[in-house]
Amino acid sequence: MLNNILEISKRSNKNGRVPIKIALLKIHDDAEETNKNGLHWKREYVENAMESAIGMPFCAEFADEEKEVPLGHGLTGQIINSDGLPEPIFENSEVVGTCNEVSIETIEVLVGSGYLYSQRYPKFVKWVRKNYALGEVCTSIEIMGTPENDNKIVFEEDEPTEDMRTPMRYVYTGCALLSVDPADDD
């Protein structure tokens, strides 16, 4: 299993932010390979959507009042947005950083580079650093469909199943840092 946090700075920069590099998802070379949620990440579609990850939040739903240990995504349901389209909402999570760049690395992983907000979440950043060293920080990418597809993800398969579906037209909306098992172990 790949450590989801590829790099984290030992120091904050002068703006109270800690540089971090996160494995967002593993691209599947094998046409039959999926993550635990049945998603098959095809390079072509990942490349088409990867620019949408720039500016997305790094998020955490906290398991404690000290805002130290992350739990899950913080998903609370969905709303109908101002365009009349359904959209997921994550009212139980907080933005703890931002993704500034994305790239596909030689390990066939979509990587997001950005910052964690160390001035606002010092205990959380300390937890990430400690658990990064142990190889125990998990992350999970969040996606949704595009407005031209009524915010529904378009899949490559005519009849996608829970066991196999390839997102084709979608955008990245966030990346949650977790302390629970992610959908993608890689």
C-alpha angles and dihedrals in degrees: 000000000000118000103246091216105067097180138359124179118243089220137045117242120240091274097061093259129122116216112234136177117205133189101231099184142339116247111226118228093180109077090218097048120108139165121251090276092057094253118145111201108210115197095228093057094041089054091048092053102033096095088062088067091067107103095012116138127254102222142189135192102209123227092200140040091242088067092231109116120051121217120179142322098295092230111173102173136278140294135201106249128217090275090057093251128129116252131178117245128208104195093156096060133075132215105248098170148343137252110231102172140021132197140163108242127208089259087069094249129131104235127200120201123194144103142297115216103244096176092057099036108027095151091049093050089049089051091050092050093048095046093041087061088053093047091240107118114112129196134189127200119226121212139173137180126272125260092247087061094046089259089294118133111243112220127205092230119080088221110024116197134202088254098048131022131140115209106224107168115028144108132235112245104175149335119233121208107218145189091199126075112285125222090246116051089187 
